[in-house]
XYZ file of C-alpha atoms in Angstrom:
227
model
C 21.502 -12.035 15.993
C 18.714 -9.945 17.355
C 15.385 -11.737 17.449
C 13.565 -8.419 17.029
C 10.219 -7.626 15.468
C 10.192 -6.551 11.832
C 10.839 -3.018 13.015
C 14.485 -4.105 13.388
C 14.711 -6.873 10.823
C 12.338 -5.624 8.152
C 15.071 -4.872 5.566
C 14.693 -1.071 5.622
C 17.727 0.920 4.506
C 19.837 3.882 5.560
C 19.573 7.244 3.798
C 22.529 7.937 1.551
C 23.549 10.901 3.716
C 24.845 9.838 7.109
C 26.161 11.746 10.102
C 29.891 11.293 10.616
C 32.647 12.893 12.653
C 36.230 13.717 11.762
C 37.786 10.643 13.343
C 37.856 7.916 10.705
C 39.333 5.069 12.732
C 38.564 4.367 16.349
C 39.161 1.509 18.736
C 36.059 0.225 20.475
C 36.086 1.223 24.128
C 38.907 3.714 23.796
C 36.897 6.918 23.397
C 35.976 8.656 26.640
C 35.483 12.153 25.239
C 32.074 13.828 24.982
C 30.205 13.132 21.765
C 31.029 15.453 18.868
C 28.425 17.312 16.898
C 28.124 15.244 13.717
C 28.302 16.675 10.220
C 26.565 15.442 7.091
C 28.526 14.360 4.047
C 27.508 12.720 0.825
C 30.681 10.606 0.669
C 31.495 8.813 3.893
C 34.785 7.018 4.648
C 34.764 3.691 6.405
C 35.053 3.816 10.173
C 36.623 0.846 11.905
C 36.250 -0.625 15.358
C 38.526 -3.281 16.837
C 36.612 -5.719 19.036
C 38.757 -8.525 20.434
C 40.097 -10.182 17.277
C 37.363 -8.829 15.012
C 37.740 -5.595 13.045
C 34.353 -4.215 12.018
C 33.830 -1.359 9.560
C 30.549 0.528 9.264
C 29.362 2.451 6.218
C 26.069 3.549 4.650
C 24.191 1.209 2.366
C 24.665 1.814 -1.353
C 22.704 0.510 -4.322
C 25.255 -2.256 -4.982
C 24.533 -3.750 -1.523
C 21.017 -4.763 -2.564
C 22.230 -7.992 -4.199
C 24.161 -9.034 -1.083
C 21.233 -8.414 1.250
C 18.834 -10.142 -1.137
C 21.061 -13.227 -1.152
C 20.460 -13.738 2.576
C 16.733 -14.133 1.913
C 17.257 -17.645 0.505
C 18.907 -18.886 3.713
C 16.145 -20.736 5.611
C 17.950 -20.753 8.955
C 18.726 -17.051 8.744
C 15.168 -16.149 7.705
C 13.601 -18.254 10.480
C 15.654 -16.465 13.145
C 15.488 -12.981 11.649
C 11.800 -12.978 10.818
C 12.429 -12.482 7.101
C 10.224 -14.028 4.428
C 12.079 -16.913 2.797
C 12.530 -16.396 -0.950
C 13.042 -18.990 -3.669
C 15.673 -16.847 -5.375
C 17.661 -13.700 -4.461
C 16.035 -12.064 -7.483
C 12.707 -12.203 -5.619
C 14.083 -9.882 -2.929
C 16.351 -7.720 -5.080
C 13.765 -5.156 -6.182
C 12.497 -4.802 -2.612
C 15.982 -3.964 -1.357
C 16.722 -1.619 -4.230
C 13.551 0.360 -3.446
C 14.294 0.317 0.285
C 17.737 1.809 -0.239
C 16.443 4.568 -2.488
C 13.329 5.324 -0.408
C 14.761 5.069 3.086
C 12.914 5.582 6.353
C 13.962 9.026 7.671
C 13.658 7.747 11.253
C 16.161 4.958 10.653
C 19.964 5.044 10.596
C 21.198 1.808 9.051
C 24.870 0.994 8.492
C 26.349 -1.984 6.699
C 28.844 -3.949 8.814
C 31.949 -5.291 7.096
C 34.810 -7.520 8.151
C 37.852 -7.330 5.859
C 35.682 -5.463 3.325
C 33.211 -8.362 3.307
C 29.589 -7.525 4.310
C 28.666 -9.519 7.413
C 25.477 -7.785 8.586
C 24.044 -4.400 9.427
C 23.067 -2.266 12.413
C 20.002 -0.106 12.991
C 19.372 2.876 15.227
C 15.693 3.661 14.878
C 13.336 6.241 16.343
C 12.380 9.885 16.535
C 12.666 10.541 20.279
C 15.636 12.863 19.940
C 18.262 11.482 22.294
C 16.892 7.938 22.462
C 16.878 5.265 19.758
C 16.270 1.553 19.407
C 19.171 -0.750 18.583
C 18.853 -3.471 15.997
C 21.503 -5.662 14.413
C 21.918 -8.823 12.404
C 24.665 -11.008 10.982
C 24.168 -12.844 7.718
C 24.108 -15.352 6.289
C 23.748 -18.013 8.999
C 27.099 -19.586 8.051
C 28.742 -16.600 9.766
C 27.111 -17.224 13.125
C 29.149 -18.476 16.080
C 32.199 -16.332 15.241
C 31.575 -13.494 17.693
C 30.395 -11.159 14.951
C 27.018 -10.451 16.545
C 28.544 -8.984 19.697
C 31.151 -7.042 17.724
C 28.613 -5.569 15.317
C 26.161 -4.607 18.075
C 28.937 -3.039 20.177
C 29.947 -0.882 17.228
C 26.345 0.275 16.876
C 26.374 1.429 20.502
C 29.572 3.387 20.009
C 28.250 4.965 16.838
C 25.035 5.959 18.597
C 26.697 7.468 21.641
C 29.736 9.111 20.037
C 28.553 9.990 16.538
C 24.843 10.659 17.044
C 25.230 11.928 20.617
C 22.361 9.810 21.930
C 21.521 9.844 25.636
C 20.218 6.275 25.739
C 19.821 3.234 23.512
C 17.313 0.448 24.073
C 16.720 -2.944 22.484
C 14.446 -5.958 22.650
C 15.119 -9.653 22.228
C 12.811 -12.643 22.375
C 13.547 -14.521 25.582
C 13.615 -17.869 23.752
C 16.377 -16.523 21.508
C 19.042 -17.054 24.142
C 21.901 -16.054 21.838
C 20.339 -12.652 21.212
C 19.641 -12.064 24.906
C 23.210 -13.076 25.731
C 24.605 -10.503 23.279
C 22.614 -7.648 24.841
C 23.738 -8.636 28.340
C 27.312 -8.891 27.109
C 27.019 -5.274 26.013
C 26.144 -4.323 29.619
C 22.629 -3.320 28.618
C 20.368 -3.368 31.676
C 16.947 -5.082 31.973
C 14.181 -2.549 31.367
C 10.995 -4.592 31.508
C 9.036 -7.196 29.594
C 7.400 -6.589 26.238
C 4.778 -8.365 24.169
C 4.387 -12.088 23.820
C 5.853 -13.632 20.687
C 6.845 -16.902 19.068
C 10.378 -17.919 18.224
C 10.960 -20.986 16.052
C 7.533 -22.255 17.042
C 8.047 -21.746 20.789
C 5.865 -19.349 22.758
C 7.944 -16.661 24.410
C 8.054 -12.933 25.155
C 10.215 -9.925 24.465
C 12.730 -8.800 27.074
C 13.656 -5.112 27.024
C 17.127 -3.701 27.722
C 18.540 -0.184 27.891
C 21.894 1.558 28.301
C 22.511 5.233 29.039
C 25.304 7.257 27.478
C 26.636 8.041 30.973
C 26.840 4.349 31.939
C 28.343 3.418 28.589
C 31.159 5.980 28.915
C 31.817 4.894 32.503
C 32.261 1.306 31.344
C 34.675 2.416 28.624
C 36.714 4.293 31.230
C 36.816 1.235 33.500
C 37.843 -1.116 30.679
C 40.659 1.252 29.641
C 42.288 1.162 33.083
């Protein structure tokens, strides 16, 4: 899971209209065509990616998802890693999530990640730089960690960004002390792009490491993996 500042893990939600293309099912790493111009629809079908043995579907957040996301806020291990405020009850976070879904940040694309129709996390693509956005992702609750879902979910976010949104580059940050998060970004072939601010992770002093991947390099890697 990404050990990102609250800009990634601050529980903001995706607008109900999302950009989609005509292809409803794709296999991760199999698309080498130029990105399509996305269209906007009010009803969006699930799109599925196959990553190793994990099938991940992405869809927009809906009002009914608020209770699921709020339930993760009572998981102390999850909250400590994600930077969320620990709640005594899911009810304490429910209204916050309901408001966040209705009043979404226009600079943020957030998609719920599902495995076998079961919510397992979400992905973020945030920013207003045109062809460049920041990647964020998480997997919840903590009982789901260690199953390869983090890498699968984050890889799907890259494909969505490059093929559906037509981005030219995607960048991300991870706290260096959060070795699992750093390992995921490196596994995605994201390249080191500098060092960010100092931060603490689980009480340890650390710093943010920055990574970036261009659309050109991403498509080249898909071509190589398909050979």
